[in-house]
mmCIF file of C-alpha atoms in Angstrom:
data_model
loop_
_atom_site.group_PDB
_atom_site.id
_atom_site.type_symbol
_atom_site.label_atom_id
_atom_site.label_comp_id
_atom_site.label_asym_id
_atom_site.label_seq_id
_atom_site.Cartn_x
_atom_site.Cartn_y
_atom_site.Cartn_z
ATOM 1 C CA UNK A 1 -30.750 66.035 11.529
ATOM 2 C CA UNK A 2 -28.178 64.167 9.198
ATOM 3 C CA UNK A 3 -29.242 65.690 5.766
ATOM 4 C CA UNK A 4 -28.603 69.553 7.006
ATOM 5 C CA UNK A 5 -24.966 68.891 7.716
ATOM 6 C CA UNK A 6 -23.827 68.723 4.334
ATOM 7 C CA UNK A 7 -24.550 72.263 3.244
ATOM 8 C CA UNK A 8 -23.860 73.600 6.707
ATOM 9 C CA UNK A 9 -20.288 72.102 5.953
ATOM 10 C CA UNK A 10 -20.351 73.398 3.151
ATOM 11 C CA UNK A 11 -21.397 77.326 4.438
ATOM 12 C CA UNK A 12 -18.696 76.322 7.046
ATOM 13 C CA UNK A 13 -15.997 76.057 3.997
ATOM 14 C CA UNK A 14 -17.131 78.794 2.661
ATOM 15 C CA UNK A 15 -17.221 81.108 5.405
ATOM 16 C CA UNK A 16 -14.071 80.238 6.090
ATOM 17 C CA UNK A 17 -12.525 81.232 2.939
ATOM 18 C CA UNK A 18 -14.608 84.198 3.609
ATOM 19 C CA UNK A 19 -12.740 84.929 6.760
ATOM 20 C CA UNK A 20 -9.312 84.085 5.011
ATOM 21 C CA UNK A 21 -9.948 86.637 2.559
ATOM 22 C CA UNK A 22 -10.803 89.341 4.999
ATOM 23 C CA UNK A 23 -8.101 88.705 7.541
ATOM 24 C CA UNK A 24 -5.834 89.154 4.517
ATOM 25 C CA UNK A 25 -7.462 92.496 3.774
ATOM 26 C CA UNK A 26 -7.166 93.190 7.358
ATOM 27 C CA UNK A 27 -3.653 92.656 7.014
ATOM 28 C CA UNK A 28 -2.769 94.561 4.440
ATOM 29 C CA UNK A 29 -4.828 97.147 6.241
ATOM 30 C CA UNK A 30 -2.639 97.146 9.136
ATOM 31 C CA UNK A 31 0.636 97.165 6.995
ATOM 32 C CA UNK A 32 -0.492 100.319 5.409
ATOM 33 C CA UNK A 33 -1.206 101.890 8.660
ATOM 34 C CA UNK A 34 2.879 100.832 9.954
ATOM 35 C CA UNK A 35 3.929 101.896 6.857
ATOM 36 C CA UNK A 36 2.248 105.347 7.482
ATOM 37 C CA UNK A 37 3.131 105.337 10.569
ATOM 38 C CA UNK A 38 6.622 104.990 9.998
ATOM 39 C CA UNK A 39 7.219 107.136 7.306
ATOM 40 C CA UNK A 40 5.246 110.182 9.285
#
């Protein structure tokens, strides 16, 4: 199966940024929830 790698490298990529994005939502997430924490 050579011809199927290309777009599944290309889902990889994207998925990836995916990821990025939502660990950086996860993050800011958490930093809220210090930040509440913290102040309370």
């Amino acid at each position: 199966p050579g011809p199927p790698l290309l777009p599944c490298r290309g889902n990889i990529a994207s998925t990836v940024s995916f990821y990025m994005i939502f660990t950086t939502q996860l993050q800011q997430r958490a930093i809220d929830c210090l930040r509440a924490s913290y102040t309370m």
